Amino acid sequence: MSHAWTRKDLLTIRELERADLELILETARDFKQRPAAAEARPLAGRTVVNLFVEPSTRTRTSFELAARRLGADVISIDSESSSFRKGETLKDTGQVLEAMHADFVILRHSAAGAPQFLAERLRAHLLNAGDGAHEHPTQALFDTFTMRERFGPDRAWESLHVVICGDILFSRVARSNVWALRKLGARVTLVGPATLVPDVFRELGVEISHDFDAVLPGADVIMLLRIQHERQRRSFFPSVGEYVSLFGLDQRRFERCKPDVLIMHPGPINRGVEIASEVADGPNSTVLDQVENGLVIRMAALKLLDGIA
Ligand code: CP
């Protein structure tokens, strides 16, 4: 692939060109197919700081493993055990990390734009590990990687219909996936209650539906999202029971889908709400493939950013 990576930071999918997406996917594929490629330890001597100001299991562990696999020294900091608790600002925290020669800062933060804010003030490479309801770029990268892996390289993106169902309004995963999938050429339909899937999303080049049952049979991929109560300050639907009856993917609905439909979920799952356990754990589910592929995508992102002086 002749395209070269030129960005200091990985902040959003929105800002990337299709060639950037393809380069990350290709680099990750190489790490997956040739695990020995990491043995050269291309990040030896580099310091990676995982700065998580919001809870995480998958993203934090995966970035830590990816950096270690590439030979970097890794420090993980969370808000509960850091000087954030004493009122230290994000900017001051970033400058402290840079004074200790951090080469990479991986930031998860509840405020949209926090990674961009820090990226503009530090020499270190910034990677967005999820900022508010804004973006979660590496999640979308390994979601698309997983789709490509399952459907094969010969399946055109333009032939794929991806349905994303759930709390779209508060979902950084949905936004990053919409940007990635539209840049690659896939058809995307966003589904959920009108309060959580407003018409304004059509501006991103997607279709909108409030009728999950109507879109199920035509979907090649169904991505379920949990209700993000931590970001909602009021009720967006009358009851969880009503939500489940209209938008929960249970076995009955699953049986109306294409036989090779991919069932995706970024996790964490609220079993019995957006997805029933028998579907989440069934043969069409890619939930754990997504987690596994997160490792090589994050290795690829770290390696590409490291190539920028
Ligand atoms: N999907 C995801 O970001 O999971 P975590 O919150 O566990 O990192």
PDB file of C-alpha atoms and ligand atoms in Angstrom:
ATOM      1  CA  MET A   1       0.000   0.000   0.000  1.00  0.00           C
ATOM      2  CA  SER A   2       1.563   3.311  -1.083  1.00  0.00           C
ATOM      3  CA  HIS A   3      -0.445   5.689   1.151  1.00  0.00           C
ATOM      4  CA  ALA A   4       1.659   7.123   4.007  1.00  0.00           C
ATOM      5  CA  TRP A   5       0.416   7.997   7.495  1.00  0.00           C
ATOM      6  CA  THR A   6       0.936  11.723   8.223  1.00  0.00           C
ATOM      7  CA  ARG A   7      -1.015  12.433  11.434  1.00  0.00           C
ATOM      8  CA  LYS A   8       0.560  13.024  14.848  1.00  0.00           C
ATOM      9  CA  ASP A   9      -2.616  11.924  16.667  1.00  0.00           C
ATOM     10  CA  LEU A  10      -5.591   9.611  16.254  1.00  0.00           C
ATOM     11  CA  LEU A  11      -8.522  11.688  17.504  1.00  0.00           C
ATOM     12  CA  THR A  12     -11.504  10.984  15.252  1.00  0.00           C
ATOM     13  CA  ILE A  13     -12.593   8.863  12.307  1.00  0.00           C
ATOM     14  CA  ARG A  14     -14.267  11.949  10.879  1.00  0.00           C
ATOM     15  CA  GLU A  15     -10.902  13.573  10.078  1.00  0.00           C
ATOM     16  CA  LEU A  16      -9.431  10.489   8.372  1.00  0.00           C
ATOM     17  CA  GLU A  17      -9.376   9.823   4.659  1.00  0.00           C
ATOM     18  CA  ARG A  18     -10.518   6.464   3.325  1.00  0.00           C
ATOM     19  CA  ALA A  19      -6.858   5.705   2.520  1.00  0.00           C
ATOM     20  CA  ASP A  20      -5.955   6.273   6.204  1.00  0.00           C
ATOM     21  CA  LEU A  21      -8.648   3.783   7.253  1.00  0.00           C
ATOM     22  CA  GLU A  22      -7.433   1.222   4.733  1.00  0.00           C
ATOM     23  CA  LEU A  23      -3.830   1.702   5.899  1.00  0.00           C
ATOM     24  CA  ILE A  24      -4.719   1.025   9.553  1.00  0.00           C
ATOM     25  CA  LEU A  25      -6.816  -2.025   8.576  1.00  0.00           C
ATOM     26  CA  GLU A  26      -3.989  -3.330   6.391  1.00  0.00           C
ATOM     27  CA  THR A  27      -1.361  -2.788   9.105  1.00  0.00           C
ATOM     28  CA  ALA A  28      -3.582  -4.565  11.642  1.00  0.00           C
ATOM     29  CA  ARG A  29      -4.154  -7.442   9.224  1.00  0.00           C
ATOM     30  CA  ASP A  30      -0.390  -7.827   8.918  1.00  0.00           C
ATOM     31  CA  PHE A  31      -0.019  -8.018  12.711  1.00  0.00           C
ATOM     32  CA  LYS A  32      -2.788 -10.633  12.834  1.00  0.00           C
ATOM     33  CA  GLN A  33      -1.420 -12.766  10.007  1.00  0.00           C
ATOM     34  CA  ARG A  34       2.253 -12.416  11.019  1.00  0.00           C
ATOM     35  CA  PRO A  35       2.396 -12.192  14.846  1.00  0.00           C
ATOM     36  CA  ALA A  36       6.206 -12.315  14.523  1.00  0.00           C
ATOM     37  CA  ALA A  37       6.037  -8.762  13.091  1.00  0.00           C
ATOM     38  CA  ALA A  38       5.719  -7.480  16.671  1.00  0.00           C
ATOM     39  CA  GLU A  39       8.830  -9.329  17.787  1.00  0.00           C
ATOM     40  CA  ALA A  40      11.015  -6.540  16.386  1.00  0.00           C
ATOM     41  CA  ARG A  41       9.591  -4.457  19.280  1.00  0.00           C
ATOM     42  CA  PRO A  42       9.220  -1.265  17.191  1.00  0.00           C
ATOM     43  CA  LEU A  43       8.172   0.755  20.265  1.00  0.00           C
ATOM     44  CA  ALA A  44      11.111  -0.286  22.469  1.00  0.00           C
ATOM     45  CA  GLY A  45      12.275   2.731  24.469  1.00  0.00           C
ATOM     46  CA  ARG A  46       8.927   4.535  24.094  1.00  0.00           C
ATOM     47  CA  THR A  47       6.666   5.389  27.036  1.00  0.00           C
ATOM     48  CA  VAL A  48       2.905   4.971  26.643  1.00  0.00           C
ATOM     49  CA  VAL A  49       0.555   6.437  29.268  1.00  0.00           C
ATOM     50  CA  ASN A  50      -3.001   5.131  29.504  1.00  0.00           C
ATOM     51  CA  LEU A  51      -4.969   8.026  31.061  1.00  0.00           C
ATOM     52  CA  PHE A  52      -8.512   6.842  31.779  1.00  0.00           C
ATOM     53  CA  VAL A  53     -10.818   9.410  33.354  1.00  0.00           C
ATOM     54  CA  GLU A  54     -13.853   7.154  32.706  1.00  0.00           C
ATOM     55  CA  PRO A  55     -14.275   3.429  33.458  1.00  0.00           C
ATOM     56  CA  SER A  56     -13.098   0.844  30.926  1.00  0.00           C
ATOM     57  CA  THR A  57     -12.291  -2.846  30.780  1.00  0.00           C
ATOM     58  CA  ARG A  58     -11.732  -3.625  27.082  1.00  0.00           C
ATOM     59  CA  THR A  59     -10.136  -0.432  25.766  1.00  0.00           C
ATOM     60  CA  ARG A  60      -7.735   0.094  28.602  1.00  0.00           C
ATOM     61  CA  THR A  61      -6.540  -3.513  28.729  1.00  0.00           C
ATOM     62  CA  SER A  62      -6.273  -3.753  24.971  1.00  0.00           C
ATOM     63  CA  PHE A  63      -4.207  -0.558  24.573  1.00  0.00           C
ATOM     64  CA  GLU A  64      -1.953  -1.698  27.409  1.00  0.00           C
ATOM     65  CA  LEU A  65      -1.410  -5.119  25.824  1.00  0.00           C
ATOM     66  CA  ALA A  66      -0.882  -3.589  22.371  1.00  0.00           C
ATOM     67  CA  ALA A  67       1.796  -1.208  23.626  1.00  0.00           C
ATOM     68  CA  ARG A  68       3.564  -3.971  25.583  1.00  0.00           C
ATOM     69  CA  ARG A  69       3.418  -6.315  22.592  1.00  0.00           C
ATOM     70  CA  LEU A  70       5.309  -3.634  20.610  1.00  0.00           C
ATOM     71  CA  GLY A  71       7.954  -3.291  23.315  1.00  0.00           C
ATOM     72  CA  ALA A  72       6.886   0.003  24.950  1.00  0.00           C
ATOM     73  CA  ASP A  73       6.955   0.857  28.650  1.00  0.00           C
ATOM     74  CA  VAL A  74       3.341   1.330  29.765  1.00  0.00           C
ATOM     75  CA  ILE A  75       1.871   3.239  32.697  1.00  0.00           C
ATOM     76  CA  SER A  76      -1.871   3.199  33.432  1.00  0.00           C
ATOM     77  CA  ILE A  77      -3.542   5.966  35.392  1.00  0.00           C
ATOM     78  CA  ASP A  78      -7.190   6.221  36.370  1.00  0.00           C
ATOM     79  CA  SER A  79      -9.002   9.215  37.754  1.00  0.00           C
ATOM     80  CA  GLU A  80      -9.791   7.622  41.120  1.00  0.00           C
ATOM     81  CA  SER A  81      -6.148   7.085  42.053  1.00  0.00           C
ATOM     82  CA  SER A  82      -4.656  10.185  40.428  1.00  0.00           C
ATOM     83  CA  SER A  83      -4.294  13.864  41.330  1.00  0.00           C
ATOM     84  CA  PHE A  84      -7.492  14.574  39.357  1.00  0.00           C
ATOM     85  CA  ARG A  85      -9.083  13.795  42.712  1.00  0.00           C
ATOM     86  CA  LYS A  86      -7.215  16.817  44.152  1.00  0.00           C
ATOM     87  CA  GLY A  87      -8.422  19.153  41.414  1.00  0.00           C
ATOM     88  CA  GLU A  88      -5.502  18.959  38.984  1.00  0.00           C
ATOM     89  CA  THR A  89      -6.560  19.995  35.487  1.00  0.00           C
ATOM     90  CA  LEU A  90      -6.284  17.870  32.355  1.00  0.00           C
ATOM     91  CA  LYS A  91      -3.777  20.314  30.861  1.00  0.00           C
ATOM     92  CA  ASP A  92      -1.547  20.223  33.952  1.00  0.00           C
ATOM     93  CA  THR A  93      -1.780  16.434  34.059  1.00  0.00           C
ATOM     94  CA  GLY A  94      -0.742  16.240  30.407  1.00  0.00           C
ATOM     95  CA  GLN A  95       2.215  18.545  30.981  1.00  0.00           C
ATOM     96  CA  VAL A  96       3.324  16.447  33.968  1.00  0.00           C
ATOM     97  CA  LEU A  97       3.259  13.339  31.773  1.00  0.00           C
ATOM     98  CA  GLU A  98       5.212  15.107  29.046  1.00  0.00           C
ATOM     99  CA  ALA A  99       7.837  16.266  31.573  1.00  0.00           C
ATOM    100  CA  MET A 100       8.334  12.546  32.251  1.00  0.00           C
ATOM    101  CA  HIS A 101       8.886  12.040  28.504  1.00  0.00           C
ATOM    102  CA  ALA A 102       5.649  10.258  27.669  1.00  0.00           C
ATOM    103  CA  ASP A 103       5.710   9.553  23.941  1.00  0.00           C
ATOM    104  CA  PHE A 104       2.039   8.542  23.728  1.00  0.00           C
ATOM    105  CA  VAL A 105      -0.978   9.540  25.808  1.00  0.00           C
ATOM    106  CA  ILE A 106      -4.099   7.411  25.402  1.00  0.00           C
ATOM    107  CA  LEU A 107      -7.030   9.360  26.812  1.00  0.00           C
ATOM    108  CA  ARG A 108     -10.547   8.334  27.743  1.00  0.00           C
ATOM    109  CA  HIS A 109     -12.605  11.243  29.049  1.00  0.00           C
ATOM    110  CA  SER A 110     -16.269  12.075  29.631  1.00  0.00           C
ATOM    111  CA  ALA A 111     -15.872  15.429  27.824  1.00  0.00           C
ATOM    112  CA  ALA A 112     -16.179  15.482  24.045  1.00  0.00           C
ATOM    113  CA  GLY A 113     -13.088  17.146  22.603  1.00  0.00           C
ATOM    114  CA  ALA A 114     -10.791  16.440  25.577  1.00  0.00           C
ATOM    115  CA  PRO A 115      -8.268  14.451  23.432  1.00  0.00           C
ATOM    116  CA  GLN A 116      -8.170  17.256  20.846  1.00  0.00           C
ATOM    117  CA  PHE A 117      -7.593  19.813  23.633  1.00  0.00           C
ATOM    118  CA  LEU A 118      -4.613  17.862  24.953  1.00  0.00           C
ATOM    119  CA  ALA A 119      -3.264  16.994  21.498  1.00  0.00           C
ATOM    120  CA  GLU A 120      -2.971  20.700  20.691  1.00  0.00           C
ATOM    121  CA  ARG A 121      -0.888  21.273  23.836  1.00  0.00           C
ATOM    122  CA  LEU A 122       1.467  18.280  23.920  1.00  0.00           C
ATOM    123  CA  ARG A 123       4.247  16.971  21.703  1.00  0.00           C
ATOM    124  CA  ALA A 124       3.220  13.405  22.629  1.00  0.00           C
ATOM    125  CA  HIS A 125       0.991  11.430  20.277  1.00  0.00           C
ATOM    126  CA  LEU A 126      -2.627  11.495  21.497  1.00  0.00           C
ATOM    127  CA  LEU A 127      -4.981   8.568  20.932  1.00  0.00           C
ATOM    128  CA  ASN A 128      -8.656   9.027  21.671  1.00  0.00           C
ATOM    129  CA  ALA A 129      -9.921   6.053  23.701  1.00  0.00           C
ATOM    130  CA  GLY A 130     -13.462   7.482  23.783  1.00  0.00           C
ATOM    131  CA  ASP A 131     -14.526  11.085  24.512  1.00  0.00           C
ATOM    132  CA  GLY A 132     -18.048  11.652  25.793  1.00  0.00           C
ATOM    133  CA  ALA A 133     -20.642  10.966  23.098  1.00  0.00           C
ATOM    134  CA  HIS A 134     -18.242  12.209  20.419  1.00  0.00           C
ATOM    135  CA  GLU A 135     -15.973   9.456  19.014  1.00  0.00           C
ATOM    136  CA  HIS A 136     -14.314   6.139  19.800  1.00  0.00           C
ATOM    137  CA  PRO A 137     -12.099   5.766  16.727  1.00  0.00           C
ATOM    138  CA  THR A 138     -10.275   2.517  17.507  1.00  0.00           C
ATOM    139  CA  GLN A 139     -13.612   0.816  18.267  1.00  0.00           C
ATOM    140  CA  ALA A 140     -14.894   1.656  14.776  1.00  0.00           C
ATOM    141  CA  LEU A 141     -11.604   0.520  13.252  1.00  0.00           C
ATOM    142  CA  PHE A 142     -11.788  -2.946  14.758  1.00  0.00           C
ATOM    143  CA  ASP A 143     -15.522  -3.184  14.122  1.00  0.00           C
ATOM    144  CA  THR A 144     -14.902  -2.595  10.408  1.00  0.00           C
ATOM    145  CA  PHE A 145     -11.859  -4.907  10.577  1.00  0.00           C
ATOM    146  CA  THR A 146     -14.125  -7.627  12.024  1.00  0.00           C
ATOM    147  CA  MET A 147     -16.728  -7.123   9.267  1.00  0.00           C
ATOM    148  CA  ARG A 148     -14.026  -7.370   6.590  1.00  0.00           C
ATOM    149  CA  GLU A 149     -12.575 -10.460   8.254  1.00  0.00           C
ATOM    150  CA  ARG A 150     -15.950 -12.253   8.463  1.00  0.00           C
ATOM    151  CA  PHE A 151     -17.217 -11.316   4.974  1.00  0.00           C
ATOM    152  CA  GLY A 152     -13.824 -11.640   3.237  1.00  0.00           C
ATOM    153  CA  PRO A 153     -11.791  -9.162   1.181  1.00  0.00           C
ATOM    154  CA  ASP A 154     -13.804  -9.731  -2.010  1.00  0.00           C
ATOM    155  CA  ARG A 155     -17.087  -8.523  -0.527  1.00  0.00           C
ATOM    156  CA  ALA A 156     -17.557  -4.875  -1.555  1.00  0.00           C
ATOM    157  CA  TRP A 157     -18.333  -2.428   1.241  1.00  0.00           C
ATOM    158  CA  GLU A 158     -21.014  -0.967  -1.043  1.00  0.00           C
ATOM    159  CA  SER A 159     -22.915  -4.290  -0.846  1.00  0.00           C
ATOM    160  CA  LEU A 160     -23.118  -4.261   2.971  1.00  0.00           C
ATOM    161  CA  HIS A 161     -26.136  -2.957   4.869  1.00  0.00           C
ATOM    162  CA  VAL A 162     -25.197  -2.212   8.484  1.00  0.00           C
ATOM    163  CA  VAL A 163     -27.985  -1.581  11.003  1.00  0.00           C
ATOM    164  CA  ILE A 164     -26.968   0.139  14.241  1.00  0.00           C
ATOM    165  CA  CYS A 165     -29.706  -0.102  16.862  1.00  0.00           C
ATOM    166  CA  GLY A 166     -29.962   1.540  20.263  1.00  0.00           C
ATOM    167  CA  ASP A 167     -28.966   4.710  22.025  1.00  0.00           C
ATOM    168  CA  ILE A 168     -27.465   6.489  19.014  1.00  0.00           C
ATOM    169  CA  LEU A 169     -27.781   9.983  20.476  1.00  0.00           C
ATOM    170  CA  PHE A 170     -25.321   9.311  23.299  1.00  0.00           C
ATOM    171  CA  SER A 171     -23.086   6.838  21.474  1.00  0.00           C
ATOM    172  CA  ARG A 172     -19.516   7.640  20.450  1.00  0.00           C
ATOM    173  CA  VAL A 173     -19.327   4.100  19.029  1.00  0.00           C
ATOM    174  CA  ALA A 174     -22.231   4.858  16.670  1.00  0.00           C
ATOM    175  CA  ARG A 175     -20.697   8.137  15.479  1.00  0.00           C
ATOM    176  CA  SER A 176     -17.266   6.637  14.782  1.00  0.00           C
ATOM    177  CA  ASN A 177     -18.820   3.640  13.033  1.00  0.00           C
ATOM    178  CA  VAL A 178     -21.030   5.858  10.889  1.00  0.00           C
ATOM    179  CA  TRP A 179     -18.016   7.918   9.789  1.00  0.00           C
ATOM    180  CA  ALA A 180     -15.958   4.794   9.060  1.00  0.00           C
ATOM    181  CA  LEU A 181     -18.681   2.848   7.266  1.00  0.00           C
ATOM    182  CA  ARG A 182     -19.795   5.781   5.126  1.00  0.00           C
ATOM    183  CA  LYS A 183     -16.202   6.571   4.117  1.00  0.00           C
ATOM    184  CA  LEU A 184     -15.745   2.921   3.132  1.00  0.00           C
ATOM    185  CA  GLY A 185     -19.020   2.937   1.188  1.00  0.00           C
ATOM    186  CA  ALA A 186     -21.388   0.768   3.270  1.00  0.00           C
ATOM    187  CA  ARG A 187     -25.097   1.506   3.623  1.00  0.00           C
ATOM    188  CA  VAL A 188     -25.988   2.390   7.227  1.00  0.00           C
ATOM    189  CA  THR A 189     -29.382   2.509   8.934  1.00  0.00           C
ATOM    190  CA  LEU A 190     -29.714   3.869  12.460  1.00  0.00           C
ATOM    191  CA  VAL A 191     -32.581   2.401  14.486  1.00  0.00           C
ATOM    192  CA  GLY A 192     -34.123   3.259  17.837  1.00  0.00           C
ATOM    193  CA  PRO A 193     -36.762   5.435  19.461  1.00  0.00           C
ATOM    194  CA  ALA A 194     -37.148   8.862  17.827  1.00  0.00           C
ATOM    195  CA  THR A 195     -35.888  10.461  21.030  1.00  0.00           C
ATOM    196  CA  LEU A 196     -32.559   8.594  20.714  1.00  0.00           C
ATOM    197  CA  VAL A 197     -32.319   8.612  16.891  1.00  0.00           C
ATOM    198  CA  PRO A 198     -33.281  12.105  15.768  1.00  0.00           C
ATOM    199  CA  ASP A 199     -33.607  12.956  12.067  1.00  0.00           C
ATOM    200  CA  VAL A 200     -30.536  15.209  12.194  1.00  0.00           C
ATOM    201  CA  PHE A 201     -28.370  12.074  11.825  1.00  0.00           C
ATOM    202  CA  ARG A 202     -29.488  11.872   8.173  1.00  0.00           C
ATOM    203  CA  GLU A 203     -26.937  14.634   7.527  1.00  0.00           C
ATOM    204  CA  LEU A 204     -24.225  11.972   8.013  1.00  0.00           C
ATOM    205  CA  GLY A 205     -25.474  10.095   4.935  1.00  0.00           C
ATOM    206  CA  VAL A 206     -27.384   7.404   6.841  1.00  0.00           C
ATOM    207  CA  GLU A 207     -30.974   6.185   6.828  1.00  0.00           C
ATOM    208  CA  ILE A 208     -33.149   6.391   9.943  1.00  0.00           C
ATOM    209  CA  SER A 209     -35.796   3.909  11.081  1.00  0.00           C
ATOM    210  CA  HIS A 210     -37.835   3.578  14.246  1.00  0.00           C
ATOM    211  CA  ASP A 211     -39.100   0.137  13.210  1.00  0.00           C
ATOM    212  CA  PHE A 212     -36.494  -2.534  14.064  1.00  0.00           C
ATOM    213  CA  ASP A 213     -38.695  -5.370  12.791  1.00  0.00           C
ATOM    214  CA  ALA A 214     -38.933  -3.761   9.352  1.00  0.00           C
ATOM    215  CA  VAL A 215     -35.152  -3.476   8.813  1.00  0.00           C
ATOM    216  CA  LEU A 216     -34.055  -6.818  10.333  1.00  0.00           C
ATOM    217  CA  PRO A 217     -34.486  -9.055   7.230  1.00  0.00           C
ATOM    218  CA  GLY A 218     -32.335  -6.812   4.976  1.00  0.00           C
ATOM    219  CA  ALA A 219     -29.402  -6.346   7.344  1.00  0.00           C
ATOM    220  CA  ASP A 220     -25.973  -7.915   6.777  1.00  0.00           C
ATOM    221  CA  VAL A 221     -24.734  -6.606  10.119  1.00  0.00           C
ATOM    222  CA  ILE A 222     -26.726  -5.688  13.217  1.00  0.00           C
ATOM    223  CA  MET A 223     -24.802  -3.710  15.807  1.00  0.00           C
ATOM    224  CA  LEU A 224     -26.557  -3.356  19.148  1.00  0.00           C
ATOM    225  CA  LEU A 225     -25.743  -0.533  21.556  1.00  0.00           C
ATOM    226  CA  ARG A 226     -26.582  -0.325  25.216  1.00  0.00           C
ATOM    227  CA  ILE A 227     -28.582   2.499  26.756  1.00  0.00           C
ATOM    228  CA  GLN A 228     -25.969   4.863  28.181  1.00  0.00           C
ATOM    229  CA  HIS A 229     -27.686   5.921  31.361  1.00  0.00           C
ATOM    230  CA  GLU A 230     -24.472   7.599  32.546  1.00  0.00           C
ATOM    231  CA  ARG A 231     -24.864  10.267  29.834  1.00  0.00           C
ATOM    232  CA  GLN A 232     -28.647  10.712  29.986  1.00  0.00           C
ATOM    233  CA  ARG A 233     -30.075  13.335  32.292  1.00  0.00           C
ATOM    234  CA  ARG A 234     -33.736  12.476  31.634  1.00  0.00           C
ATOM    235  CA  SER A 235     -35.849   9.569  30.403  1.00  0.00           C
ATOM    236  CA  PHE A 236     -35.867   8.968  26.641  1.00  0.00           C
ATOM    237  CA  PHE A 237     -38.444   6.145  26.618  1.00  0.00           C
ATOM    238  CA  PRO A 238     -41.275   5.156  28.971  1.00  0.00           C
ATOM    239  CA  SER A 239     -39.760   1.961  30.421  1.00  0.00           C
ATOM    240  CA  VAL A 240     -37.022  -0.620  29.860  1.00  0.00           C
ATOM    241  CA  GLY A 241     -39.735  -3.221  29.183  1.00  0.00           C
ATOM    242  CA  GLU A 242     -41.184  -1.127  26.359  1.00  0.00           C
ATOM    243  CA  TYR A 243     -37.707  -0.536  24.918  1.00  0.00           C
ATOM    244  CA  VAL A 244     -36.967  -4.284  24.940  1.00  0.00           C
ATOM    245  CA  SER A 245     -40.280  -5.103  23.261  1.00  0.00           C
ATOM    246  CA  LEU A 246     -39.525  -2.711  20.364  1.00  0.00           C
ATOM    247  CA  PHE A 247     -35.717  -2.731  20.042  1.00  0.00           C
ATOM    248  CA  GLY A 248     -34.316  -5.755  21.899  1.00  0.00           C
ATOM    249  CA  LEU A 249     -32.723  -8.425  19.688  1.00  0.00           C
ATOM    250  CA  ASP A 250     -34.137 -11.678  21.027  1.00  0.00           C
ATOM    251  CA  GLN A 251     -34.191 -15.147  19.442  1.00  0.00           C
ATOM    252  CA  ARG A 252     -37.559 -14.519  17.777  1.00  0.00           C
ATOM    253  CA  ARG A 253     -36.234 -11.435  15.970  1.00  0.00           C
ATOM    254  CA  PHE A 254     -32.896 -13.120  15.214  1.00  0.00           C
ATOM    255  CA  GLU A 255     -34.706 -15.913  13.345  1.00  0.00           C
ATOM    256  CA  ARG A 256     -36.047 -13.309  10.894  1.00  0.00           C
ATOM    257  CA  CYS A 257     -32.500 -12.176   9.947  1.00  0.00           C
ATOM    258  CA  LYS A 258     -30.274 -13.391   7.084  1.00  0.00           C
ATOM    259  CA  PRO A 259     -28.582 -16.708   8.007  1.00  0.00           C
ATOM    260  CA  ASP A 260     -25.097 -15.149   7.801  1.00  0.00           C
ATOM    261  CA  VAL A 261     -25.969 -11.877   9.566  1.00  0.00           C
ATOM    262  CA  LEU A 262     -23.234 -10.588  11.892  1.00  0.00           C
ATOM    263  CA  ILE A 263     -24.390  -9.688  15.379  1.00  0.00           C
ATOM    264  CA  MET A 264     -22.052  -7.070  16.828  1.00  0.00           C
ATOM    265  CA  HIS A 265     -21.852  -5.263  20.137  1.00  0.00           C
ATOM    266  CA  PRO A 266     -19.011  -3.072  21.463  1.00  0.00           C
ATOM    267  CA  GLY A 267     -19.645  -4.126  25.049  1.00  0.00           C
ATOM    268  CA  PRO A 268     -20.352  -3.878  27.846  1.00  0.00           C
ATOM    269  CA  ILE A 269     -23.611  -5.754  27.190  1.00  0.00           C
ATOM    270  CA  ASN A 270     -26.799  -5.332  29.170  1.00  0.00           C
ATOM    271  CA  ARG A 271     -28.066  -8.878  28.671  1.00  0.00           C
ATOM    272  CA  GLY A 272     -31.815  -9.127  28.242  1.00  0.00           C
ATOM    273  CA  VAL A 273     -32.128  -5.458  27.294  1.00  0.00           C
ATOM    274  CA  GLU A 274     -30.603  -4.592  23.876  1.00  0.00           C
ATOM    275  CA  ILE A 275     -29.698  -8.248  23.215  1.00  0.00           C
ATOM    276  CA  ALA A 276     -30.742 -11.640  24.610  1.00  0.00           C
ATOM    277  CA  SER A 277     -27.997 -13.931  25.905  1.00  0.00           C
ATOM    278  CA  GLU A 278     -28.776 -16.687  23.391  1.00  0.00           C
ATOM    279  CA  VAL A 279     -28.125 -14.229  20.530  1.00  0.00           C
ATOM    280  CA  ALA A 280     -25.100 -12.540  22.147  1.00  0.00           C
ATOM    281  CA  ASP A 281     -23.486 -15.950  22.696  1.00  0.00           C
ATOM    282  CA  GLY A 282     -24.682 -17.549  19.443  1.00  0.00           C
ATOM    283  CA  PRO A 283     -22.673 -18.490  16.333  1.00  0.00           C
ATOM    284  CA  ASN A 284     -23.422 -15.232  14.477  1.00  0.00           C
ATOM    285  CA  SER A 285     -22.105 -13.102  17.323  1.00  0.00           C
ATOM    286  CA  THR A 286     -18.754 -11.355  16.818  1.00  0.00           C
ATOM    287  CA  VAL A 287     -18.617  -9.832  20.301  1.00  0.00           C
ATOM    288  CA  LEU A 288     -15.394 -11.574  21.314  1.00  0.00           C
ATOM    289  CA  ASP A 289     -13.852 -11.331  17.815  1.00  0.00           C
ATOM    290  CA  GLN A 290     -14.260  -7.557  18.140  1.00  0.00           C
ATOM    291  CA  VAL A 291     -12.386  -7.614  21.441  1.00  0.00           C
ATOM    292  CA  GLU A 292      -9.638  -9.810  19.968  1.00  0.00           C
ATOM    293  CA  ASN A 293      -9.264  -7.573  16.907  1.00  0.00           C
ATOM    294  CA  GLY A 294      -8.988  -4.501  19.146  1.00  0.00           C
ATOM    295  CA  LEU A 295      -5.474  -5.631  20.002  1.00  0.00           C
ATOM    296  CA  VAL A 296      -4.098  -5.623  16.443  1.00  0.00           C
ATOM    297  CA  ILE A 297      -5.915  -2.402  15.527  1.00  0.00           C
ATOM    298  CA  ARG A 298      -4.344  -0.652  18.517  1.00  0.00           C
ATOM    299  CA  MET A 299      -0.930  -2.102  17.670  1.00  0.00           C
ATOM    300  CA  ALA A 300      -1.367  -0.749  14.137  1.00  0.00           C
ATOM    301  CA  ALA A 301      -2.402   2.703  15.376  1.00  0.00           C
ATOM    302  CA  LEU A 302       0.552   2.951  17.764  1.00  0.00           C
ATOM    303  CA  LYS A 303       3.004   1.809  15.096  1.00  0.00           C
ATOM    304  CA  LEU A 304       1.716   4.237  12.458  1.00  0.00           C
ATOM    305  CA  LEU A 305       1.731   7.214  14.844  1.00  0.00           C
ATOM    306  CA  ASP A 306       5.243   6.333  15.971  1.00  0.00           C
ATOM    307  CA  GLY A 307       6.400   6.767  12.386  1.00  0.00           C
ATOM    308  CA  ILE A 308       5.568  10.500  12.579  1.00  0.00           C
ATOM    309  CA  ALA A 309       8.383  12.633  14.025  1.00  0.00           C
TER     310      ALA A 309
HETATM  311  N1   CP B   1     -16.259  -0.958  24.066  1.00  0.00           N
HETATM  312  C1   CP B   1     -15.593  -0.327  25.047  1.00  0.00           C
HETATM  313  O1   CP B   1     -15.091   0.793  24.870  1.00  0.00           O
HETATM  314  O2   CP B   1     -15.517  -1.026  26.209  1.00  0.00           O
HETATM  315  P1   CP B   1     -14.853  -0.515  27.563  1.00  0.00           P
HETATM  316  O3   CP B   1     -15.694   0.611  28.088  1.00  0.00           O
HETATM  317  O4   CP B   1     -14.834  -1.712  28.491  1.00  0.00           O
HETATM  318  O5   CP B   1     -13.464  -0.033  27.245  1.00  0.00           O
END
